[in-house]
CSV table of C-alpha atoms in Angstrom, one decimal:
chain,number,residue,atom,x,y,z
X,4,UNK,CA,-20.9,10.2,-11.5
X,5,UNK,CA,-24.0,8.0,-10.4
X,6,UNK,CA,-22.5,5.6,-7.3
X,7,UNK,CA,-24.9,2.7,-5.9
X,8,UNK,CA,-23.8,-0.3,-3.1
X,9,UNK,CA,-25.7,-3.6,-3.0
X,10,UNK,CA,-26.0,-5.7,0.7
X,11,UNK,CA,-27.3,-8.8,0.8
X,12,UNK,CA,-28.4,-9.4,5.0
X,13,UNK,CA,-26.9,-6.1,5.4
X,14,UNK,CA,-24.3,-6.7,8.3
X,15,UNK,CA,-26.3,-9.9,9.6
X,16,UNK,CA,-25.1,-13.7,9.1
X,17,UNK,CA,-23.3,-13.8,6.0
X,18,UNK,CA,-23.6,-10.7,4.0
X,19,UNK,CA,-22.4,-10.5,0.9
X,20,UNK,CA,-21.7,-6.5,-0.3
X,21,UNK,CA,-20.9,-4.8,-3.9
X,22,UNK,CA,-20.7,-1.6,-5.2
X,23,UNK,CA,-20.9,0.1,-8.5
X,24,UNK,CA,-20.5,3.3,-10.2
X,25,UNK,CA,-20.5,4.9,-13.3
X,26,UNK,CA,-18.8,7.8,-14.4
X,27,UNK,CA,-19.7,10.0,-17.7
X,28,UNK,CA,-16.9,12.6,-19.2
X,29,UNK,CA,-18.3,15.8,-20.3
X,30,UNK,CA,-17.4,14.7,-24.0
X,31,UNK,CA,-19.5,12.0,-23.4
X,32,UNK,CA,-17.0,8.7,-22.7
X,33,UNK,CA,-18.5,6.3,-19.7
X,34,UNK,CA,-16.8,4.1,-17.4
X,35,UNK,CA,-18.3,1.8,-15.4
X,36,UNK,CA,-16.7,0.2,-12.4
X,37,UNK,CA,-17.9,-2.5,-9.6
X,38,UNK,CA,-16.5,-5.1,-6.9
X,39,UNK,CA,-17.1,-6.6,-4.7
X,40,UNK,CA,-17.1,-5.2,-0.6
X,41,UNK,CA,-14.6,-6.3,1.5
X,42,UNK,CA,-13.6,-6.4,5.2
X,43,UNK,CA,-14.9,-7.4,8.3
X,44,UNK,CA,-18.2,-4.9,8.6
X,45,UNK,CA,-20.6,-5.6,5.3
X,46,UNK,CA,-23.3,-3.0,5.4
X,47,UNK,CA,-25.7,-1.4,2.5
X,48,UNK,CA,-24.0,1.9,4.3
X,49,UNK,CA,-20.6,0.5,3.6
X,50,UNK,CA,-21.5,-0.5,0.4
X,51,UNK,CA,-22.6,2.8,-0.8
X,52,UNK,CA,-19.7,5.0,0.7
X,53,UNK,CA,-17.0,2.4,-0.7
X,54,UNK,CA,-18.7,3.4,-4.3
X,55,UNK,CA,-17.9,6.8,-3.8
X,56,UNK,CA,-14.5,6.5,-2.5
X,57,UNK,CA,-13.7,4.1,-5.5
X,58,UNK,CA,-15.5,6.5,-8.1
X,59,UNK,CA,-13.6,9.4,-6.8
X,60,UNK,CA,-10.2,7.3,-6.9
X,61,UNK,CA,-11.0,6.4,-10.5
X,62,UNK,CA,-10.3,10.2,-12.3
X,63,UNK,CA,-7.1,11.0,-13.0
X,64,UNK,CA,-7.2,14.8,-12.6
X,65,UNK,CA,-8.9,17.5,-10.4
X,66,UNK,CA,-12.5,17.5,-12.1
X,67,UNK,CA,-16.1,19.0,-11.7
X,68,UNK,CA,-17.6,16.6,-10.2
X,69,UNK,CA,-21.8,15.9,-10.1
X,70,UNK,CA,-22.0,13.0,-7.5
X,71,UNK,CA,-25.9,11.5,-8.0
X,72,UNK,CA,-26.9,8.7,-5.0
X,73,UNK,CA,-30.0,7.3,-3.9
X,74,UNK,CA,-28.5,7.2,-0.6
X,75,UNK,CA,-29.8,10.1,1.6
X,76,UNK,CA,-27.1,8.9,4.4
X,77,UNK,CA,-24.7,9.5,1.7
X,78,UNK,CA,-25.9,12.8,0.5
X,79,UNK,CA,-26.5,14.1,4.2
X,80,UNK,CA,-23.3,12.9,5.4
X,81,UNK,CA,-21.4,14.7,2.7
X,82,UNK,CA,-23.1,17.6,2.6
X,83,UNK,CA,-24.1,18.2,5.9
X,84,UNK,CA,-22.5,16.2,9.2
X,85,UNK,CA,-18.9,16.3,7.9
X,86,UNK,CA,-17.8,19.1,9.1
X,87,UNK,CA,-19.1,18.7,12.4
X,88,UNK,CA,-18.0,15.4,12.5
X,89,UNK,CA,-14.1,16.6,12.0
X,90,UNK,CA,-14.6,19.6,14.2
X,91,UNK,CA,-16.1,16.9,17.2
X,92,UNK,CA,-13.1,14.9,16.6
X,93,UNK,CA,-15.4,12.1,14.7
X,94,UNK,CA,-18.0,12.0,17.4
X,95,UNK,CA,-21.9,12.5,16.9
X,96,UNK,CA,-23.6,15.1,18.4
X,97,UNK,CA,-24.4,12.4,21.2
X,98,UNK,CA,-20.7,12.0,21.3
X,99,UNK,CA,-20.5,8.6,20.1
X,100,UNK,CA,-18.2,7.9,17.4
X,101,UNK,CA,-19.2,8.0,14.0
X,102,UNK,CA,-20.3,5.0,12.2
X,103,UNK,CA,-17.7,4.3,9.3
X,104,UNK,CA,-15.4,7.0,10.2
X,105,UNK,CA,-13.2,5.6,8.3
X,106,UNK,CA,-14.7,5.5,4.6
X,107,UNK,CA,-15.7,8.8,5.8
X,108,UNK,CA,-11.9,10.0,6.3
X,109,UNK,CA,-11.3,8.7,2.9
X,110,UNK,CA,-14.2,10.6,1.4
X,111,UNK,CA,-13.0,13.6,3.0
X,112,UNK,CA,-9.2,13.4,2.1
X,113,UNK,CA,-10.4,12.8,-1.4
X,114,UNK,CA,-13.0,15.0,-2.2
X,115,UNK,CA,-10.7,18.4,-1.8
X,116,UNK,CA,-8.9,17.5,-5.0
X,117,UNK,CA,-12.3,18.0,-7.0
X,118,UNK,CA,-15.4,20.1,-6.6
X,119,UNK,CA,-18.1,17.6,-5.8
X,120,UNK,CA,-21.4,18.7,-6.2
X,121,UNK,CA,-24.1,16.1,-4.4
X,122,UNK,CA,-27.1,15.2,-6.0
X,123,UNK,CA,-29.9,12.5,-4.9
X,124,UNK,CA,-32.4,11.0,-6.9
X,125,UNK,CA,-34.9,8.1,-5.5
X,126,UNK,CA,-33.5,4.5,-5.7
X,127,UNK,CA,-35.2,1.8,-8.2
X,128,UNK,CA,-37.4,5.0,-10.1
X,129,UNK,CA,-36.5,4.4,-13.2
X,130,UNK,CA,-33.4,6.9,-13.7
X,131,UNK,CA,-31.4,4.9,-16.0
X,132,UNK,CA,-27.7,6.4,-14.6
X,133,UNK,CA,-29.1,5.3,-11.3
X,134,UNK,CA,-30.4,2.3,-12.1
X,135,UNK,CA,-27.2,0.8,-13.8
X,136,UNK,CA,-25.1,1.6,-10.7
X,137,UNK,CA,-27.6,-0.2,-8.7
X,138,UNK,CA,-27.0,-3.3,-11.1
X,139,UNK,CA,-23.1,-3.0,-10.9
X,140,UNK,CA,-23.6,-3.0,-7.5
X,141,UNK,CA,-25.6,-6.1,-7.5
X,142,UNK,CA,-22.9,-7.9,-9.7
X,143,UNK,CA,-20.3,-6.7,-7.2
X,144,UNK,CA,-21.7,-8.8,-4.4
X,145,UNK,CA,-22.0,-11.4,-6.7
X,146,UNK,CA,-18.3,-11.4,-6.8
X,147,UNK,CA,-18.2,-9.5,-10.2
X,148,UNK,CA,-15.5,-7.5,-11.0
X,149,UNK,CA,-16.3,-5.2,-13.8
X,150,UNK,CA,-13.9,-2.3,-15.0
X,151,UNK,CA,-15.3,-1.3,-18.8
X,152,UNK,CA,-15.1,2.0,-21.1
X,153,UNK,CA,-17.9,3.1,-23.5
């Protein structure tokens, strides 16, 4: 699974926000998956947790799951501040509350049903996975909706 989110002005004047993912079977079937972002609050963050959420949402069954981003808030938020976010009852360590607490409740609910294993590789290097989420992404904010099997 290789997840990307696109943000134009990122949560300044008119943003416009997509995300994309796409998600490889171990026999080797793809899906690829974008839209566009939607709500009040259009952020790259937003963006790029939303493409997680809707790539998790997207399997079927409990699965193995090997999660690439190019989004270290992502990665470190999954892997690392969860569980002190829940255990501080969504607060930060400063005891603010946590920015998009609630993509990452859903993140949380969902990722018990699989066993998600994070992995981040540097955005725009040339890793083709990567890559093609980042242009699903980019067609999301354009207002592309894109739901296709390979």
């Amino acid at each position: 699974m290789y997840t990307d989110g696109a943000c134009s002005n990122n949560g300044r004047g008119n943003p416009r926000g997509g995300w994309g993912a796409v998600l490889i079977s171990s026999n080797g079937y793809r899906l690829k998956i974008a839209d566009r972002l939607e709500g009040d609050i259009i952020t790259n963050n937003r963006a790029e947790l939303t493409a997680v959420i809707r790539a998790l949402e997207a399997l079927k069954s409990p699965a193995e799951v090997h999660l690439t981003t190019d989004s270290e808030y992502v990665l470190k938020g999954a892997t690392q501040w969860l569980p002190g976010w829940k255990r501080k009852d969504w607060k930060t360590a400063a005891k603010k509350p946590v920015k998009n607490a609630d993509l990452w409740r859903e993140i949380d609910r969902l990722m018990p049903t699989h066993k998600v294993f994070f992995h981040w590789v540097r955005g725009h290097s040339g890793h083709p996975e990567n890559d093609l989420a980042d242009h699903l992404a980019v067609a999301g904010a354009n207002g592309k909706t894109v739901r296709e099997y390979e």
